Coordinates of N, CA and C in Angstrom, one line a residue:
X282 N 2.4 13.8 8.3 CA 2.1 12.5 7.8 C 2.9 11.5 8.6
X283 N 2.5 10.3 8.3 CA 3.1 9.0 9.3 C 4.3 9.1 8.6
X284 N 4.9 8.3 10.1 CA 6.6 8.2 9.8 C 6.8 6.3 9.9
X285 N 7.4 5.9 9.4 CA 8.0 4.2 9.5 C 6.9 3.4 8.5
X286 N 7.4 2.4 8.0 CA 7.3 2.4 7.0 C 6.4 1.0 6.9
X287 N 5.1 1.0 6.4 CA 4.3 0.4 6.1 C 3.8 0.0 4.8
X288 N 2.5 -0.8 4.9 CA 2.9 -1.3 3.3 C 1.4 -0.3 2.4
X289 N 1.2 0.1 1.5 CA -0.2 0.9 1.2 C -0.4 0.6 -0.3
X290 N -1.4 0.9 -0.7 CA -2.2 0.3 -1.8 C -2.4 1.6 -2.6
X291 N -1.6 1.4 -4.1 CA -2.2 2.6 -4.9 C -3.1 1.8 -5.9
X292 N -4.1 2.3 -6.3 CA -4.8 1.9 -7.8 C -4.0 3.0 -9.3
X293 N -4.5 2.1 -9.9 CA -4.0 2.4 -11.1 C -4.9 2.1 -12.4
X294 N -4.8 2.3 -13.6 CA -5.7 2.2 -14.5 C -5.4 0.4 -14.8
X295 N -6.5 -0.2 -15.1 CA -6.3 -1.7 -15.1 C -5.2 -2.1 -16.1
X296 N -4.7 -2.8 -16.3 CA -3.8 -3.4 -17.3 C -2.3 -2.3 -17.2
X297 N -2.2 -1.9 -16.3 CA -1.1 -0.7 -16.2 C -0.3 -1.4 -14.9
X298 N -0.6 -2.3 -14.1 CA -0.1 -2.4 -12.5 C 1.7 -2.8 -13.1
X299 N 2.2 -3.6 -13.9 CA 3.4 -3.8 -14.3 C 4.2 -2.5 -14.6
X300 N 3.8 -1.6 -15.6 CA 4.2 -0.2 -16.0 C 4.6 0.5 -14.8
X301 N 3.3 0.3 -14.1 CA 3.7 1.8 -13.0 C 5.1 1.6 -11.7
X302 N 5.0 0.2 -11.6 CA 5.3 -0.7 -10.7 C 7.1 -0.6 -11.8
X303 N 6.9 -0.4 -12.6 CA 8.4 -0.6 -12.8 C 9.2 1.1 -13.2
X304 N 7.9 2.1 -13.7 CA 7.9 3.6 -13.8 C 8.5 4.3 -12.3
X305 N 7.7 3.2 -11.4 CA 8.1 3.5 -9.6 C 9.0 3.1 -9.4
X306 N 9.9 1.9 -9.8 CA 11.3 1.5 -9.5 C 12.1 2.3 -9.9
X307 N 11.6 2.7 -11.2 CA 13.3 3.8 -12.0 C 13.0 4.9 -11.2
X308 N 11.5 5.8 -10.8 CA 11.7 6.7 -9.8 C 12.9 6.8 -9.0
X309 N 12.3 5.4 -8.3 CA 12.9 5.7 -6.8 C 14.8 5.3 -6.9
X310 N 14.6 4.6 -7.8 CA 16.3 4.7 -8.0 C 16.9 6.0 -8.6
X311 N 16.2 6.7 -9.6 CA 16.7 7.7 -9.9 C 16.9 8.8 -9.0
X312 N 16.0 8.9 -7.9 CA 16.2 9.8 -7.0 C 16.6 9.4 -6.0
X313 N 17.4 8.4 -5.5 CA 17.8 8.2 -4.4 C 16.9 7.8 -3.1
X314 N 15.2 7.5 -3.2 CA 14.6 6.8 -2.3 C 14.8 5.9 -1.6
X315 N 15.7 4.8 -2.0 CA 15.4 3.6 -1.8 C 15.4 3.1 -0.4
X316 N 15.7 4.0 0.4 CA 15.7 4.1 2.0 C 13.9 4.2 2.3
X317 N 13.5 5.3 1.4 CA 11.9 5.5 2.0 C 10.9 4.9 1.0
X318 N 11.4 3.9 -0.2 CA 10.2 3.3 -0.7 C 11.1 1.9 -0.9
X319 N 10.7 1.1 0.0 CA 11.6 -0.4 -0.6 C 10.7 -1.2 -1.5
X320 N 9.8 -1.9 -1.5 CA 9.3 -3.1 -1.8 C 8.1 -2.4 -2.9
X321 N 7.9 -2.9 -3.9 CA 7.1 -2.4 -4.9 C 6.6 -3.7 -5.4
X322 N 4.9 -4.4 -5.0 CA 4.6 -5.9 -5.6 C 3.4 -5.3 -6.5
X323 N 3.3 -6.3 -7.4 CA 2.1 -6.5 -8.3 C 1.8 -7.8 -7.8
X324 N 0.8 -8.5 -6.9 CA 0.4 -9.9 -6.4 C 0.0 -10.6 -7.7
X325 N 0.6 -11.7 -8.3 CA 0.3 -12.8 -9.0 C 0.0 -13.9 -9.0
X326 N -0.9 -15.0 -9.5 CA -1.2 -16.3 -9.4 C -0.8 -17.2 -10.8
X327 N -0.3 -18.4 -10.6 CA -0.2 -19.4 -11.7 C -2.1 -19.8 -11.5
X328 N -2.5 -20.0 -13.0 CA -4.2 -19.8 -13.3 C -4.2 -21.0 -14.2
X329 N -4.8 -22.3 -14.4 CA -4.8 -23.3 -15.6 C -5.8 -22.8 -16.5
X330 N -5.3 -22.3 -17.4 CA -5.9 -22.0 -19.3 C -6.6 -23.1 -19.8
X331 N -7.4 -23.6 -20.2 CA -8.2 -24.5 -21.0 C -8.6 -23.7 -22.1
X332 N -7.8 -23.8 -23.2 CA -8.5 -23.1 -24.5 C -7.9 -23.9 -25.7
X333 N -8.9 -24.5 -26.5 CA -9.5 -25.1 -27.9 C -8.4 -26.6 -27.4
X334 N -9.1 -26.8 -25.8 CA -8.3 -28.5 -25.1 C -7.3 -28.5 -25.3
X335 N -6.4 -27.4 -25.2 CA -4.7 -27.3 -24.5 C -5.3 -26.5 -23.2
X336 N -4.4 -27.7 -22.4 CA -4.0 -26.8 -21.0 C -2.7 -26.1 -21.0
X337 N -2.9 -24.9 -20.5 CA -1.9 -23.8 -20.3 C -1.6 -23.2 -18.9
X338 N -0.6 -22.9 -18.3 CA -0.7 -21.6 -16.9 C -0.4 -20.3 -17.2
X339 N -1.3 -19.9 -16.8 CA -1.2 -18.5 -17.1 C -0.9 -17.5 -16.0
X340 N -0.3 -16.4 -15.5 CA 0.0 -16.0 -14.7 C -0.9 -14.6 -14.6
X341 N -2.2 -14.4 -13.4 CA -2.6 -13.7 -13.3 C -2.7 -12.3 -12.2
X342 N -3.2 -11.3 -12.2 CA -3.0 -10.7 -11.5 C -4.1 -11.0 -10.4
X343 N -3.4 -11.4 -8.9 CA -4.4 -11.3 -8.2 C -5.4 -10.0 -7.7
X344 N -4.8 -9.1 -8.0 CA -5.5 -7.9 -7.4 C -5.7 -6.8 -8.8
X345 N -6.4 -7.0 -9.5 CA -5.7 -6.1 -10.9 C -6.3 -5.0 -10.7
X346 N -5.9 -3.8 -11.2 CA -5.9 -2.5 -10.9 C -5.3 -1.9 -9.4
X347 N -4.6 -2.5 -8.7 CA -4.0 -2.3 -7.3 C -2.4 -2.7 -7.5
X348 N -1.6 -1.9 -7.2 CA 0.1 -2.3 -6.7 C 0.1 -1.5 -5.2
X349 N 0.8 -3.3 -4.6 CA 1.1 -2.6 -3.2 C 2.8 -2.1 -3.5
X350 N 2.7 -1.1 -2.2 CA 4.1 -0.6 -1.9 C 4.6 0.1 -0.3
X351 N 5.5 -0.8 0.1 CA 6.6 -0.6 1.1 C 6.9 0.7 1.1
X352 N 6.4 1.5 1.9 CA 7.7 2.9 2.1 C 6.8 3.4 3.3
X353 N 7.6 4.7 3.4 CA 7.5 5.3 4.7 C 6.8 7.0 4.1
X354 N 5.6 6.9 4.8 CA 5.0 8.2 4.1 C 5.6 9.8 4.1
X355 N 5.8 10.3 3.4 CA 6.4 11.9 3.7 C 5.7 12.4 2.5
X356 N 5.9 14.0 2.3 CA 5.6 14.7 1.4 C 6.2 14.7 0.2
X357 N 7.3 13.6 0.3 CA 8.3 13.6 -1.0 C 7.7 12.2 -1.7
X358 N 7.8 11.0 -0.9 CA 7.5 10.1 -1.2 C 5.9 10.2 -1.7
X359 N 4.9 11.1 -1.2 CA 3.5 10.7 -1.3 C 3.7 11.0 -2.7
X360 N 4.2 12.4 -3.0 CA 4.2 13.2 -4.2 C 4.5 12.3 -5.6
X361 N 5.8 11.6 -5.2 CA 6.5 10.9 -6.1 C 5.5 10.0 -6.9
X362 N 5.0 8.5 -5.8 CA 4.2 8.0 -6.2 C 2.8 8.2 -6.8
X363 N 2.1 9.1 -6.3 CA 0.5 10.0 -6.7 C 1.6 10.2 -8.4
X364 N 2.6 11.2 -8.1 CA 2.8 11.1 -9.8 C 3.1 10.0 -10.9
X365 N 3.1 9.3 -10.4 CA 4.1 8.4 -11.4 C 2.9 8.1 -12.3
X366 N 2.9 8.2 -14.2 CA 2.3 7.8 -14.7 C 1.3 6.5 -14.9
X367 N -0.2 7.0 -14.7 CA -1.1 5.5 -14.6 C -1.2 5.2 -13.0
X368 N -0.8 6.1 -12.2 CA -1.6 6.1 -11.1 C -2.7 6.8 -10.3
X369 N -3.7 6.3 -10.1 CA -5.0 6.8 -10.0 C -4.9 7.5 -8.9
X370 N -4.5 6.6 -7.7 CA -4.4 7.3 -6.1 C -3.9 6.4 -5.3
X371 N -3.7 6.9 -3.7 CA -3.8 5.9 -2.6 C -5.2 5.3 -2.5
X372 N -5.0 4.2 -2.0 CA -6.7 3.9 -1.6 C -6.2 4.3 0.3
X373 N -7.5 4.7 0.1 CA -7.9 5.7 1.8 C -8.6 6.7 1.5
X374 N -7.7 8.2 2.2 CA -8.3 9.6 1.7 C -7.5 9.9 0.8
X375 N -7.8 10.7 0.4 CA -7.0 12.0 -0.3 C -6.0 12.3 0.1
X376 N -5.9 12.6 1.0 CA -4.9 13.3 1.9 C -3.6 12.6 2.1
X377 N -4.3 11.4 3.1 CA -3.7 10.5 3.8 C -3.5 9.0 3.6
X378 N -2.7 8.2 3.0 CA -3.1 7.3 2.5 C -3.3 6.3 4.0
X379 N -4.1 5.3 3.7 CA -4.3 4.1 5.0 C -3.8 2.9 4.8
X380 N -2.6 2.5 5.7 CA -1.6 1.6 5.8 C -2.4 0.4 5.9
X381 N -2.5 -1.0 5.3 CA -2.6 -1.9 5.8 C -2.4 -3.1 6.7
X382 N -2.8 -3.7 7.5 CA -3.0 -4.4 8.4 C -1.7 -4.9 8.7
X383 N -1.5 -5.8 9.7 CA -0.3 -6.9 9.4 C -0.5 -8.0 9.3
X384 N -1.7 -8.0 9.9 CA -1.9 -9.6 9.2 C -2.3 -9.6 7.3
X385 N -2.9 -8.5 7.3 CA -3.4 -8.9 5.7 C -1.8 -8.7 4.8
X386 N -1.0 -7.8 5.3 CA 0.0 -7.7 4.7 C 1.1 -9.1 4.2
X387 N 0.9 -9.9 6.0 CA 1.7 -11.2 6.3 C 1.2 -12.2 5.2
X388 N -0.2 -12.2 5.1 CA -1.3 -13.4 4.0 C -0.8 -13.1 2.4
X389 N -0.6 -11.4 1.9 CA -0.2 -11.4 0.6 C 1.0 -11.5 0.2
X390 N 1.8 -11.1 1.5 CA 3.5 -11.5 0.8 C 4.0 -13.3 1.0
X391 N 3.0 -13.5 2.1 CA 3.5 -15.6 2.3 C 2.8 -16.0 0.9
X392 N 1.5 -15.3 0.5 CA 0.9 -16.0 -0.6 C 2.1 -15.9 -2.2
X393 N 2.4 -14.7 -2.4 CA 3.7 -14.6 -3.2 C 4.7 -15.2 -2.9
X394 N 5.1 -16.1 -2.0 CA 6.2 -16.9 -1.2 C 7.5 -15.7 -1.1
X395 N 7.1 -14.5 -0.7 CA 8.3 -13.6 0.0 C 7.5 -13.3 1.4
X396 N 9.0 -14.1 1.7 CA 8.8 -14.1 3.4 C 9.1 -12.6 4.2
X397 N 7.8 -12.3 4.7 CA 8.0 -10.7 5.4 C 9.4 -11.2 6.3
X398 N 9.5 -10.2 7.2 CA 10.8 -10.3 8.4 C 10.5 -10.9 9.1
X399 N 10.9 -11.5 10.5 CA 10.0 -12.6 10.8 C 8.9 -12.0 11.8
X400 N 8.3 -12.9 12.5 CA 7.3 -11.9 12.9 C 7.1 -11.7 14.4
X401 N 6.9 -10.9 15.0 CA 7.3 -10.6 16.1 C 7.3 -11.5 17.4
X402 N 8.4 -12.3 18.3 CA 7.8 -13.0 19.1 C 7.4 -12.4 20.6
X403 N 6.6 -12.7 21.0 CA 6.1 -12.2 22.1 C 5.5 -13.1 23.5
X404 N 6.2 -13.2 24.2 CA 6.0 -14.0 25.6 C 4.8 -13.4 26.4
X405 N 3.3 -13.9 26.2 CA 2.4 -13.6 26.7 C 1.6 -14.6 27.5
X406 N 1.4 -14.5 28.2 CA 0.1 -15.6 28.6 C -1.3 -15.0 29.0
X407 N -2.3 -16.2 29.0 CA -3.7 -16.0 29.4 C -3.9 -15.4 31.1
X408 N -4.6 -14.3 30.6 CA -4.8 -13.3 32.1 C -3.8 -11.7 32.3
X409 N -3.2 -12.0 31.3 CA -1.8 -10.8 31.6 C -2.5 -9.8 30.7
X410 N -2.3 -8.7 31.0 CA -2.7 -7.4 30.5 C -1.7 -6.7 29.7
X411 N -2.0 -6.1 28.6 CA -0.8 -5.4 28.1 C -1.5 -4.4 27.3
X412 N -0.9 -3.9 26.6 CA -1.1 -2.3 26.1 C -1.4 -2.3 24.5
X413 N -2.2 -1.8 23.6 CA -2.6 -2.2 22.3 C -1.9 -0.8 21.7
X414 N -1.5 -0.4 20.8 CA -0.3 0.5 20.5 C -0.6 1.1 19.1
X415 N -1.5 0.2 18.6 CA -1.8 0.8 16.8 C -3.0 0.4 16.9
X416 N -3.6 0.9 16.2 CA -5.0 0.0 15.5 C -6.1 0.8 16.1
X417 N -7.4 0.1 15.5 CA -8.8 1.4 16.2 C -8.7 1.1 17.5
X418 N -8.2 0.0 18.5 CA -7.9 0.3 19.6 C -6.6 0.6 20.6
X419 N -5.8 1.3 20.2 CA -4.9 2.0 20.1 C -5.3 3.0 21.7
X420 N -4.5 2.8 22.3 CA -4.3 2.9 23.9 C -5.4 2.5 24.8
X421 N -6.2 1.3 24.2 CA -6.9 0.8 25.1 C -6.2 -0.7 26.3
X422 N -6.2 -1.3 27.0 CA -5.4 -2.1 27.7 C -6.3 -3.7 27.9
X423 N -5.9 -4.3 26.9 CA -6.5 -5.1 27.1 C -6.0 -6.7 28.0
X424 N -7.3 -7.1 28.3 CA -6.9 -8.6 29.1 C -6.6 -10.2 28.5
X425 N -5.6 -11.0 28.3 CA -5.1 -11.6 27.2 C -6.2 -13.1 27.8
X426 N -7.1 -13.6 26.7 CA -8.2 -14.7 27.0 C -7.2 -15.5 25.9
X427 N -7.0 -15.5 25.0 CA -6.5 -16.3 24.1 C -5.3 -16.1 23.1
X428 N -4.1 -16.9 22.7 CA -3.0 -16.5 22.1 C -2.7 -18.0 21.1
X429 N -2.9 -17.1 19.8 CA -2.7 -17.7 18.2 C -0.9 -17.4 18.0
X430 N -0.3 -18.5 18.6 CA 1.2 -18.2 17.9 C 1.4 -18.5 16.3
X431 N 0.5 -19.1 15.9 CA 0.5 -19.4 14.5 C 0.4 -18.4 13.1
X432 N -0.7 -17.5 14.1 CA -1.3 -16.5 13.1 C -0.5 -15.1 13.3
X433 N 0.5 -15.2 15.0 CA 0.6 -13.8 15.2 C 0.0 -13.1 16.2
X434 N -1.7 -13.8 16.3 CA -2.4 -12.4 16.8 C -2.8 -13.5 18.3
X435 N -3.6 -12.7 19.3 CA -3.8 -12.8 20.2 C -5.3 -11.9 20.8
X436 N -6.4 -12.3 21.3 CA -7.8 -12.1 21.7 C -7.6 -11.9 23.2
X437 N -8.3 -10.8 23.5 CA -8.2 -10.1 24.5 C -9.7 -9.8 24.7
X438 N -9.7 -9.2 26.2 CA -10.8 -8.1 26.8 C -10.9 -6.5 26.7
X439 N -11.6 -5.4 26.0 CA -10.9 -4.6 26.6 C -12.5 -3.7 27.6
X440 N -12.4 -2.4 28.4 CA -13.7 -2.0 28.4 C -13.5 -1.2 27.7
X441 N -15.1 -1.1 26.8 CA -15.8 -0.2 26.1 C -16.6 0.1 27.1
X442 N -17.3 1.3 27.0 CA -18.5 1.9 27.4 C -19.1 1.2 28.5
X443 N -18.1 0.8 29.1 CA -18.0 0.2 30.5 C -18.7 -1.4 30.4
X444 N -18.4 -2.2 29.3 CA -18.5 -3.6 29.3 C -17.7 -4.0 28.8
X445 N -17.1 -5.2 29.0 CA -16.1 -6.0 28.2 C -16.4 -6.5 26.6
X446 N -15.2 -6.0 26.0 CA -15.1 -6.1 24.7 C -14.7 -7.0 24.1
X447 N -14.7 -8.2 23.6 CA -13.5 -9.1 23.1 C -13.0 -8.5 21.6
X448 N -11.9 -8.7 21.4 CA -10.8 -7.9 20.4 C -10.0 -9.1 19.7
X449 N -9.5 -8.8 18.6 CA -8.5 -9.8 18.2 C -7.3 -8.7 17.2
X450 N -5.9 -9.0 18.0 CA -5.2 -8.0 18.0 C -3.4 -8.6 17.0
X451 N -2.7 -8.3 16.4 CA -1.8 -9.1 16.1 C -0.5 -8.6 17.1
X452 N 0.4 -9.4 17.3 CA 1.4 -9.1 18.4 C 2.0 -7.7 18.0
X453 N 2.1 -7.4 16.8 CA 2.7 -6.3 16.2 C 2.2 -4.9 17.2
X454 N 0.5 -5.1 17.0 CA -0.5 -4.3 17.7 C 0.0 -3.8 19.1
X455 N 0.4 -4.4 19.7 CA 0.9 -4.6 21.2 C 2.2 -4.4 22.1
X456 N 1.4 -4.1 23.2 CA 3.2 -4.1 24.1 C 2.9 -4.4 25.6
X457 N 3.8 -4.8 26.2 CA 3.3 -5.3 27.6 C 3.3 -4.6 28.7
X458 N 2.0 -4.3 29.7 CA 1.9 -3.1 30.3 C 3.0 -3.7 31.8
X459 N 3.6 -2.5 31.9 CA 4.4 -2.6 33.1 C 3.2 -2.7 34.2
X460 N 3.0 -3.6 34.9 CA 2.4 -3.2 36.0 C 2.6 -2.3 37.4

């Protein structure tokens, strides 16, 4: 299984994302995880109630039936979590759960106002070639056309099937090819 620690998505039975999410905190404290599962979120939103003309906020679940969670996959940690009461599964395979993006990761922890770590800076310019390291293009080498320091990510060339491909990659994705 993957090693380092990313963020991944279990489902759970609806109205349960609180329970499991706190059933997974006493886990992981009880056994001593807290190295291989850090961060355990249920995403919420402040929602304006209008009922019988009182306004109210109500605090909803943005994702309901889903808790994300920070850890690092192994056969101990998969185990732990797949058990913990009221959880349905990883979303991915069976097997293998599938890590989430970094950009979509970056969008739901800024939207919760917890600031990920910061985010990678990377000295690139337009024309420089460098090396793509994760993702579906993962040891392809792409050619740098454009660079979003705002977002993180950066648009490149790479070849496919012997034409040029344009790509959009986040710095994370990347490393700089020695020439």
């Amino acid at each position: 299984m993957e090693s380092g620690k990313n963020w991944y998505v279990i489902h759970t039975y609806s109205g349960y994302e609180k329970k499991v999410r706190d059933n997974l905190e006493r886990k992981v404290r009880s056994m001593g995880l807290e190295n291989v599962i850090e961060r355990i979120l249920v995403p919420e939103e402040d929602e304006i109630d209008i009922k019988d003309g009182q306004k109210r906020t109500v605090r909803r679940k943005v994702f309901p039936g889903y808790v994300f969670v920070e850890m690092e996959v192994n056969d101990r940690s998969w185990y732990v979590v797949r058990n913990t009461p009221g959880v349905t599964g990883f979303v991915g395979s069976a097997t293998k759960p599938v890590p989430l993006e970094p950009q979509e990761v970056w969008r739901i922890l800024s939207s919760q106002g917890i600031e990920k770590e910061a985010r990678p800076e990377i000295t690139v310019e337009i024309g420089e070639q460098v090396r793509i390291v994760s993702g579906p293009f993962e040891n392809f080498y792409a050619t740098i056309t454009e660079v979003n320091r705002e977002k993180g990510t950066l648009k490149g060339l790479i070849d496919m099937f012997g034409r040029e491909t344009s790509v959009e990659v986040d710095y994370s994705q990347i490393e700089k090819s020695l020439e």
